[in-house]
mmCIF file of C-alpha atoms in Angstrom:
data_model
loop_
_atom_site.group_PDB
_atom_site.id
_atom_site.type_symbol
_atom_site.label_atom_id
_atom_site.label_comp_id
_atom_site.label_asym_id
_atom_site.label_seq_id
_atom_site.Cartn_x
_atom_site.Cartn_y
_atom_site.Cartn_z
ATOM 1 C CA MET I 2 -15.207 14.621 28.776
ATOM 2 C CA THR I 3 -16.418 11.494 28.301
ATOM 3 C CA VAL I 4 -14.901 8.597 26.003
ATOM 4 C CA VAL I 5 -17.549 6.939 24.211
ATOM 5 C CA GLY I 6 -15.822 3.943 22.775
ATOM 6 C CA THR I 7 -12.380 2.725 20.996
ATOM 7 C CA THR I 8 -11.935 0.253 18.052
ATOM 8 C CA LYS I 9 -8.482 -1.032 17.259
ATOM 9 C CA ASN I 10 -7.986 -2.948 14.383
ATOM 10 C CA VAL I 11 -4.454 -4.739 14.655
ATOM 11 C CA ASP I 12 -4.713 -6.183 10.989
ATOM 12 C CA GLU I 13 -5.578 -2.922 9.295
ATOM 13 C CA LEU I 14 -3.511 -0.269 12.027
ATOM 14 C CA THR I 15 -6.269 1.545 12.451
ATOM 15 C CA LEU I 16 -7.352 3.078 15.920
ATOM 16 C CA THR I 17 -10.990 4.960 16.093
ATOM 17 C CA PHE I 18 -11.548 7.084 19.181
ATOM 18 C CA VAL I 19 -14.901 8.763 20.320
ATOM 19 C CA ALA I 20 -14.793 11.455 22.862
ATOM 20 C CA GLU I 21 -17.724 13.803 23.982
ATOM 21 C CA PHE I 22 -17.270 17.105 25.597
ATOM 22 C CA ALA I 23 -19.813 19.443 27.235
ATOM 23 C CA ALA I 24 -19.050 22.080 24.762
ATOM 24 C CA PRO I 25 -20.356 23.760 21.439
ATOM 25 C CA VAL I 26 -18.800 22.108 18.343
ATOM 26 C CA GLU I 27 -17.188 25.796 17.673
ATOM 27 C CA ARG I 28 -15.030 25.824 21.016
ATOM 28 C CA VAL I 29 -14.247 22.219 20.353
ATOM 29 C CA TRP I 30 -12.845 23.286 16.957
ATOM 30 C CA GLY I 31 -11.229 26.127 18.606
ATOM 31 C CA VAL I 32 -8.899 23.899 20.225
ATOM 32 C CA TRP I 33 -7.551 22.579 17.284
ATOM 33 C CA GLN I 34 -7.613 26.200 15.383
ATOM 34 C CA ASP I 35 -5.837 28.038 17.559
ATOM 35 C CA PRO I 36 -2.144 26.704 18.058
ATOM 36 C CA ARG I 37 -2.028 28.501 21.596
ATOM 37 C CA LEU I 38 -4.913 25.949 22.508
ATOM 38 C CA LEU I 39 -3.462 23.449 20.628
ATOM 39 C CA GLU I 40 0.023 23.322 21.920
ATOM 40 C CA ARG I 41 -1.890 22.958 25.443
ATOM 41 C CA TRP I 42 -3.184 19.493 24.696
ATOM 42 C CA TRP I 43 -0.955 17.991 21.741
ATOM 43 C CA GLY I 44 1.932 17.280 23.634
ATOM 44 C CA PRO I 45 2.049 15.557 27.651
ATOM 45 C CA PRO I 46 2.691 17.506 29.924
ATOM 46 C CA ASP I 47 6.689 16.583 30.071
ATOM 47 C CA PHE I 48 7.099 16.761 25.988
ATOM 48 C CA PRO I 49 5.162 19.820 25.771
ATOM 49 C CA ALA I 50 4.519 20.898 21.672
ATOM 50 C CA THR I 51 5.388 24.658 20.023
ATOM 51 C CA PHE I 52 3.780 24.948 16.956
ATOM 52 C CA THR I 53 6.031 26.870 14.716
ATOM 53 C CA SER I 54 3.441 27.430 12.058
ATOM 54 C CA HIS I 55 0.011 26.547 11.824
ATOM 55 C CA ASN I 56 -2.167 26.970 8.869
ATOM 56 C CA LEU I 57 -5.601 25.177 9.159
ATOM 57 C CA VAL I 58 -6.776 25.536 5.688
ATOM 58 C CA ALA I 59 -7.226 22.999 3.220
ATOM 59 C CA GLY I 60 -3.931 22.777 1.531
ATOM 60 C CA GLY I 61 -2.225 24.240 4.482
ATOM 61 C CA ALA I 62 0.599 23.245 6.567
ATOM 62 C CA ALA I 63 1.689 23.012 10.301
ATOM 63 C CA ALA I 64 5.130 22.235 11.692
ATOM 64 C CA TYR I 65 5.941 21.308 15.263
ATOM 65 C CA PHE I 66 8.502 20.186 17.963
ATOM 66 C CA MET I 67 7.941 18.530 21.200
ATOM 67 C CA GLN I 68 10.732 19.163 23.691
ATOM 68 C CA GLY I 69 11.430 16.562 26.450
ATOM 69 C CA PRO I 70 12.821 17.343 29.832
ATOM 70 C CA ASP I 71 16.497 16.781 28.679
ATOM 71 C CA GLY I 72 16.178 19.135 26.293
ATOM 72 C CA GLU I 73 15.919 16.787 23.294
ATOM 73 C CA ARG I 74 13.807 17.767 20.630
ATOM 74 C CA TYR I 75 11.081 15.668 18.418
ATOM 75 C CA TYR I 76 9.639 17.306 14.634
ATOM 76 C CA GLY I 77 6.937 16.951 13.552
ATOM 77 C CA TRP I 78 4.669 18.124 10.929
ATOM 78 C CA TRP I 79 0.922 18.027 9.410
ATOM 79 C CA ALA I 80 -0.758 18.709 5.498
ATOM 80 C CA ILE I 81 -3.842 19.640 5.879
ATOM 81 C CA GLU I 82 -6.102 17.602 3.050
ATOM 82 C CA ALA I 83 -9.355 18.660 4.190
ATOM 83 C CA VAL I 84 -10.817 21.350 6.051
ATOM 84 C CA ASP I 85 -14.389 22.031 6.839
ATOM 85 C CA GLU I 86 -14.910 24.507 9.678
ATOM 86 C CA PRO I 87 -16.101 23.844 12.457
ATOM 87 C CA ASN I 88 -17.330 19.951 11.610
ATOM 88 C CA GLY I 89 -13.872 18.320 10.896
ATOM 89 C CA LEU I 90 -10.402 18.135 9.386
ATOM 90 C CA THR I 91 -8.185 15.296 7.654
ATOM 91 C CA LEU I 92 -4.896 15.544 8.429
ATOM 92 C CA THR I 93 -1.673 13.687 7.187
ATOM 93 C CA ASP I 94 0.929 13.494 10.759
ATOM 94 C CA GLY I 95 4.539 13.101 9.472
ATOM 95 C CA PHE I 96 8.071 13.533 11.221
ATOM 96 C CA ALA I 97 10.867 16.152 10.140
ATOM 97 C CA ASP I 98 14.629 16.662 10.534
ATOM 98 C CA GLU I 99 15.301 20.106 12.968
ATOM 99 C CA THR I 100 15.192 22.468 9.499
ATOM 100 C CA GLY I 101 11.113 21.053 8.921
ATOM 101 C CA THR I 102 12.407 18.932 6.197
ATOM 102 C CA PRO I 103 9.796 15.050 6.466
ATOM 103 C CA ASP I 104 11.879 12.194 6.993
ATOM 104 C CA PRO I 105 11.225 9.889 3.987
ATOM 105 C CA ALA I 106 12.382 7.119 6.153
ATOM 106 C CA ILE I 107 8.665 7.276 8.425
ATOM 107 C CA ASP I 108 5.739 7.154 6.366
ATOM 108 C CA PRO I 109 3.254 9.416 7.304
ATOM 109 C CA SER I 110 -0.252 8.692 9.236
ATOM 110 C CA ARG I 111 -3.757 9.728 8.167
ATOM 111 C CA THR I 112 -6.111 11.374 10.933
ATOM 112 C CA ILE I 113 -9.858 12.162 10.096
ATOM 113 C CA VAL I 114 -11.676 14.246 12.695
ATOM 114 C CA THR I 115 -15.378 15.138 12.790
ATOM 115 C CA LEU I 116 -17.531 16.811 15.404
ATOM 116 C CA GLU I 117 -20.889 16.916 15.368
ATOM 117 C CA PRO I 118 -23.524 18.564 17.594
ATOM 118 C CA ILE I 119 -25.040 15.957 20.457
ATOM 119 C CA ASP I 120 -27.482 17.281 23.152
ATOM 120 C CA SER I 121 -24.935 17.415 25.543
ATOM 121 C CA GLY I 122 -22.276 19.625 23.710
ATOM 122 C CA THR I 123 -19.899 17.911 20.919
ATOM 123 C CA ARG I 124 -19.019 14.334 20.100
ATOM 124 C CA MET I 125 -15.497 14.200 18.224
ATOM 125 C CA THR I 126 -15.132 10.951 16.354
ATOM 126 C CA LEU I 127 -11.225 10.436 15.512
ATOM 127 C CA THR I 128 -9.650 7.738 13.302
ATOM 128 C CA SER I 129 -5.883 7.140 12.502
ATOM 129 C CA VAL I 130 -4.672 5.148 10.096
ATOM 130 C CA PHE I 131 -1.125 3.796 9.693
ATOM 131 C CA PRO I 132 0.700 2.921 6.620
ATOM 132 C CA ASN I 133 2.832 0.530 8.498
ATOM 133 C CA LEU I 134 3.840 -0.480 12.003
ATOM 134 C CA ALA I 135 6.861 1.350 12.179
ATOM 135 C CA SER I 136 5.359 4.605 11.725
ATOM 136 C CA LEU I 137 3.152 3.973 14.028
ATOM 137 C CA GLU I 138 5.592 2.906 16.436
ATOM 138 C CA ALA I 139 7.471 6.234 15.858
ATOM 139 C CA MET I 140 4.667 8.160 16.274
ATOM 140 C CA LEU I 141 4.392 6.910 20.100
ATOM 141 C CA GLU I 142 8.305 6.936 20.456
ATOM 142 C CA MET I 143 8.000 10.946 19.781
ATOM 143 C CA GLY I 144 8.303 11.242 23.485
ATOM 144 C CA MET I 145 5.595 9.512 24.811
ATOM 145 C CA MET I 146 6.558 5.724 24.532
ATOM 146 C CA GLU I 147 8.461 5.711 28.156
ATOM 147 C CA GLY I 148 4.857 7.328 29.785
ATOM 148 C CA MET I 149 2.565 5.217 27.648
ATOM 149 C CA THR I 150 4.234 2.099 28.364
ATOM 150 C CA GLN I 151 4.668 2.500 32.150
ATOM 151 C CA ALA I 152 0.975 3.084 32.068
ATOM 152 C CA LEU I 153 0.192 0.007 30.052
ATOM 153 C CA GLU I 154 2.306 -2.268 32.427
ATOM 154 C CA GLN I 155 -0.226 -0.909 35.175
ATOM 155 C CA VAL I 156 -3.475 -1.370 32.787
ATOM 156 C CA ASP I 157 -1.819 -5.131 32.496
ATOM 157 C CA ALA I 158 -0.972 -5.573 35.921
ATOM 158 C CA LEU I 159 -4.823 -4.055 36.853
ATOM 159 C CA LEU I 160 -6.294 -7.284 33.581
ATOM 160 C CA ALA I 161 -3.830 -10.216 35.227
ATOM 161 C CA MET E 17 16.887 10.666 14.028
ATOM 162 C CA VAL E 18 15.267 8.635 16.916
ATOM 163 C CA VAL E 19 13.135 6.925 15.276
ATOM 164 C CA GLN E 20 15.139 5.169 12.877
ATOM 165 C CA THR E 21 15.579 2.251 15.152
ATOM 166 C CA GLU E 22 16.120 -1.644 14.741
ATOM 167 C CA ASP E 23 13.168 -1.553 16.676
ATOM 168 C CA ALA E 24 11.455 0.439 14.001
ATOM 169 C CA VAL E 25 13.158 -1.865 10.605
ATOM 170 C CA ARG E 26 11.761 -5.009 12.676
ATOM 171 C CA THR E 27 8.153 -3.662 13.132
ATOM 172 C CA ASP E 28 8.268 -2.822 9.521
ATOM 173 C CA ARG E 29 9.285 -6.532 8.854
ATOM 174 C CA LEU E 30 6.139 -7.495 11.755
ATOM 175 C CA PHE E 31 3.699 -5.730 9.486
ATOM 176 C CA HIS E 32 4.628 -7.301 6.310
ATOM 177 C CA ALA E 33 4.805 -10.421 8.253
ATOM 178 C CA LEU E 34 1.247 -10.047 8.833
ATOM 179 C CA ALA E 35 0.097 -8.320 6.077
ATOM 180 C CA ASP E 36 -0.822 -11.533 3.756
ATOM 181 C CA ALA E 37 -3.640 -13.589 4.888
ATOM 182 C CA THR E 38 -2.716 -16.904 4.958
ATOM 183 C CA ARG E 39 0.307 -15.916 7.174
ATOM 184 C CA ARG E 40 -2.234 -14.347 9.786
ATOM 185 C CA ASP E 41 -4.211 -17.932 9.116
ATOM 186 C CA ILE E 42 -1.148 -20.023 10.067
ATOM 187 C CA LEU E 43 -0.416 -17.442 13.272
ATOM 188 C CA LEU E 44 -3.736 -17.674 14.348
ATOM 189 C CA THR E 45 -3.953 -21.685 13.892
ATOM 190 C CA THR E 46 -0.553 -21.986 15.795
ATOM 191 C CA LEU E 47 -1.451 -19.365 18.514
ATOM 192 C CA ARG E 48 -4.168 -21.816 19.410
ATOM 193 C CA SER E 49 -2.158 -24.968 19.239
ATOM 194 C CA ALA E 50 1.417 -25.923 17.950
ATOM 195 C CA GLN E 51 0.894 -27.647 14.384
ATOM 196 C CA SER E 52 3.118 -29.498 12.566
ATOM 197 C CA VAL E 53 4.727 -27.941 8.785
ATOM 198 C CA THR E 54 2.811 -30.868 7.432
ATOM 199 C CA HIS E 55 -0.389 -30.378 8.865
ATOM 200 C CA LEU E 56 -0.634 -26.976 8.072
ATOM 201 C CA ALA E 57 0.256 -27.824 4.575
ATOM 202 C CA ARG E 58 -3.113 -30.080 4.268
ATOM 203 C CA ARG E 59 -4.596 -26.701 5.525
ATOM 204 C CA TYR E 60 -3.819 -24.706 2.546
ATOM 205 C CA ASP E 61 -4.757 -25.151 -1.203
ATOM 206 C CA MET E 62 -1.173 -24.761 -1.804
ATOM 207 C CA SER E 63 2.093 -26.829 -1.877
ATOM 208 C CA PHE E 64 4.156 -27.743 1.358
ATOM 209 C CA ALA E 65 6.756 -25.443 -0.056
ATOM 210 C CA ALA E 66 4.649 -22.121 -0.314
ATOM 211 C CA VAL E 67 3.566 -23.086 3.196
ATOM 212 C CA GLN E 68 7.024 -23.918 4.731
ATOM 213 C CA LYS E 69 7.967 -20.141 2.740
ATOM 214 C CA HIS E 70 5.005 -18.395 4.817
ATOM 215 C CA VAL E 71 6.164 -20.433 8.207
ATOM 216 C CA ALA E 72 10.007 -18.676 7.412
ATOM 217 C CA VAL E 73 8.568 -15.373 6.891
ATOM 218 C CA LEU E 74 6.731 -15.412 10.432
ATOM 219 C CA GLU E 75 9.488 -16.971 12.032
ATOM 220 C CA LYS E 76 12.164 -14.879 11.141
ATOM 221 C CA VAL E 77 10.382 -11.771 12.995
ATOM 222 C CA GLU E 78 9.793 -14.070 16.114
ATOM 223 C CA LEU E 79 5.381 -14.386 15.166
ATOM 224 C CA VAL E 80 5.788 -18.167 15.322
ATOM 225 C CA SER E 81 8.708 -20.546 16.172
ATOM 226 C CA LYS E 82 9.591 -23.946 14.898
ATOM 227 C CA GLN E 83 11.256 -26.801 17.051
ATOM 228 C CA ARG E 84 12.115 -30.354 15.696
ATOM 229 C CA ARG E 85 9.852 -33.174 16.831
ATOM 230 C CA GLY E 86 10.931 -36.687 16.303
ATOM 231 C CA ARG E 87 11.141 -36.219 12.357
ATOM 232 C CA GLU E 88 8.363 -33.205 12.174
ATOM 233 C CA GLN E 89 8.881 -29.943 12.396
ATOM 234 C CA VAL E 90 6.362 -28.154 14.877
ATOM 235 C CA VAL E 91 5.635 -24.528 14.512
ATOM 236 C CA SER E 92 4.033 -22.456 17.473
ATOM 237 C CA GLY E 93 2.510 -18.996 17.655
ATOM 238 C CA ASN E 94 4.390 -16.708 19.618
ATOM 239 C CA VAL E 95 2.295 -14.768 21.989
ATOM 240 C CA GLU E 96 4.604 -11.982 23.108
ATOM 241 C CA THR E 97 4.850 -10.873 19.532
ATOM 242 C CA VAL E 98 1.353 -10.646 19.081
ATOM 243 C CA ARG E 99 1.091 -8.556 21.847
ATOM 244 C CA HIS E 100 3.878 -6.105 21.088
ATOM 245 C CA VAL E 101 1.265 -5.357 18.175
ATOM 246 C CA ALA E 102 -1.472 -4.727 20.003
ATOM 247 C CA ARG E 103 -0.018 -2.776 22.751
ATOM 248 C CA LEU E 104 0.884 -0.308 20.372
ATOM 249 C CA LEU E 105 -2.339 0.281 19.671
ATOM 250 C CA ASP E 106 -3.350 0.302 23.177
ATOM 251 C CA ALA E 107 -0.409 2.781 23.534
ATOM 252 C CA LEU E 108 -2.049 4.980 21.499
ATOM 253 C CA GLU E 109 -5.175 5.118 22.611
ATOM 254 C CA LEU E 110 -3.843 6.175 25.825
ATOM 255 C CA VAL E 111 -2.188 9.048 24.218
ATOM 256 C CA TRP E 112 -5.694 10.230 22.651
ATOM 257 C CA ARG E 113 -7.334 9.673 25.898
ATOM 258 C CA GLU E 114 -4.663 11.864 27.657
ATOM 259 C CA ARG E 115 -4.987 14.316 25.064
ATOM 260 C CA VAL E 116 -9.368 14.239 25.108
ATOM 261 C CA GLY E 117 -8.916 14.931 29.141
ATOM 262 C CA ARG E 118 -5.959 17.726 28.699
ATOM 263 C CA ILE E 119 -8.630 19.546 25.633
ATOM 264 C CA ASP E 120 -11.638 18.972 28.730
ATOM 265 C CA ASP E 121 -9.637 20.917 30.651
ATOM 266 C CA ILE E 122 -8.855 23.768 28.541
ATOM 267 C CA LEU E 123 -12.739 23.844 27.333
ATOM 268 C CA SER E 124 -13.961 23.680 31.075
ATOM 269 C CA GLU E 125 -11.399 26.546 32.089
ATOM 270 C CA GLY E 126 -13.259 29.217 29.343
ATOM 271 C CA SER E 127 -16.898 28.107 30.584
ATOM 272 C CA THR E 128 -16.069 29.647 33.837
ATOM 273 C CA GLU E 129 -14.263 32.632 32.321
#
């Protein structure tokens, strides 16, 4: 795997992330389409995701929760805006309560994923757009902030 | 739910503060060096009171702080708060770096089967 580049826009709260995989587009598409594969990478090892529903078609939806080491659960949902199998998809990612009802207090973010064939395999370009900082922070709080903050402190220490 | 924290409300205000071009300019200027409100007001095509209002919005979310120096109010940018915004995006980048690493593990597993 090579992370080719990232672009962050602080004013517009956008992250563009480009990675390349040594596998054909169809197989990279598979890690999005197969919920059992998706569960193995969406959440970090100590906050694994479980997808309780997953329908990757335009107008479709997915529901999941991530469970932390103390058993606490964080619920999320996807609304699938567009699918162009196996070349990409656009999804809206939001928060929910334990019944799956979307949390109106936190605006969802939008992620556009494109997969394209290259000589060495597949290039995945991902663009996440957050409507406001609370949305970005909430997404990161979803069982990831602690580990991320620690990792960032290490990065900061290296750069200091 | 866990996300409805005071932090989330604060960051929402932060975003509102940053969503205006004049306020972003005030922030960038005062990060470089402290400026009196009078000095800032000369920079923009608006009234002293309007500039003061922008400064107040930035001050409320601690993007800038104001100090009295003699007869002047001096505004300085708060590097820590700006870093907070940048760190959120850094954290998100790390989330995706880790995810991509796990996807790579899955893909390389499959190719040896």
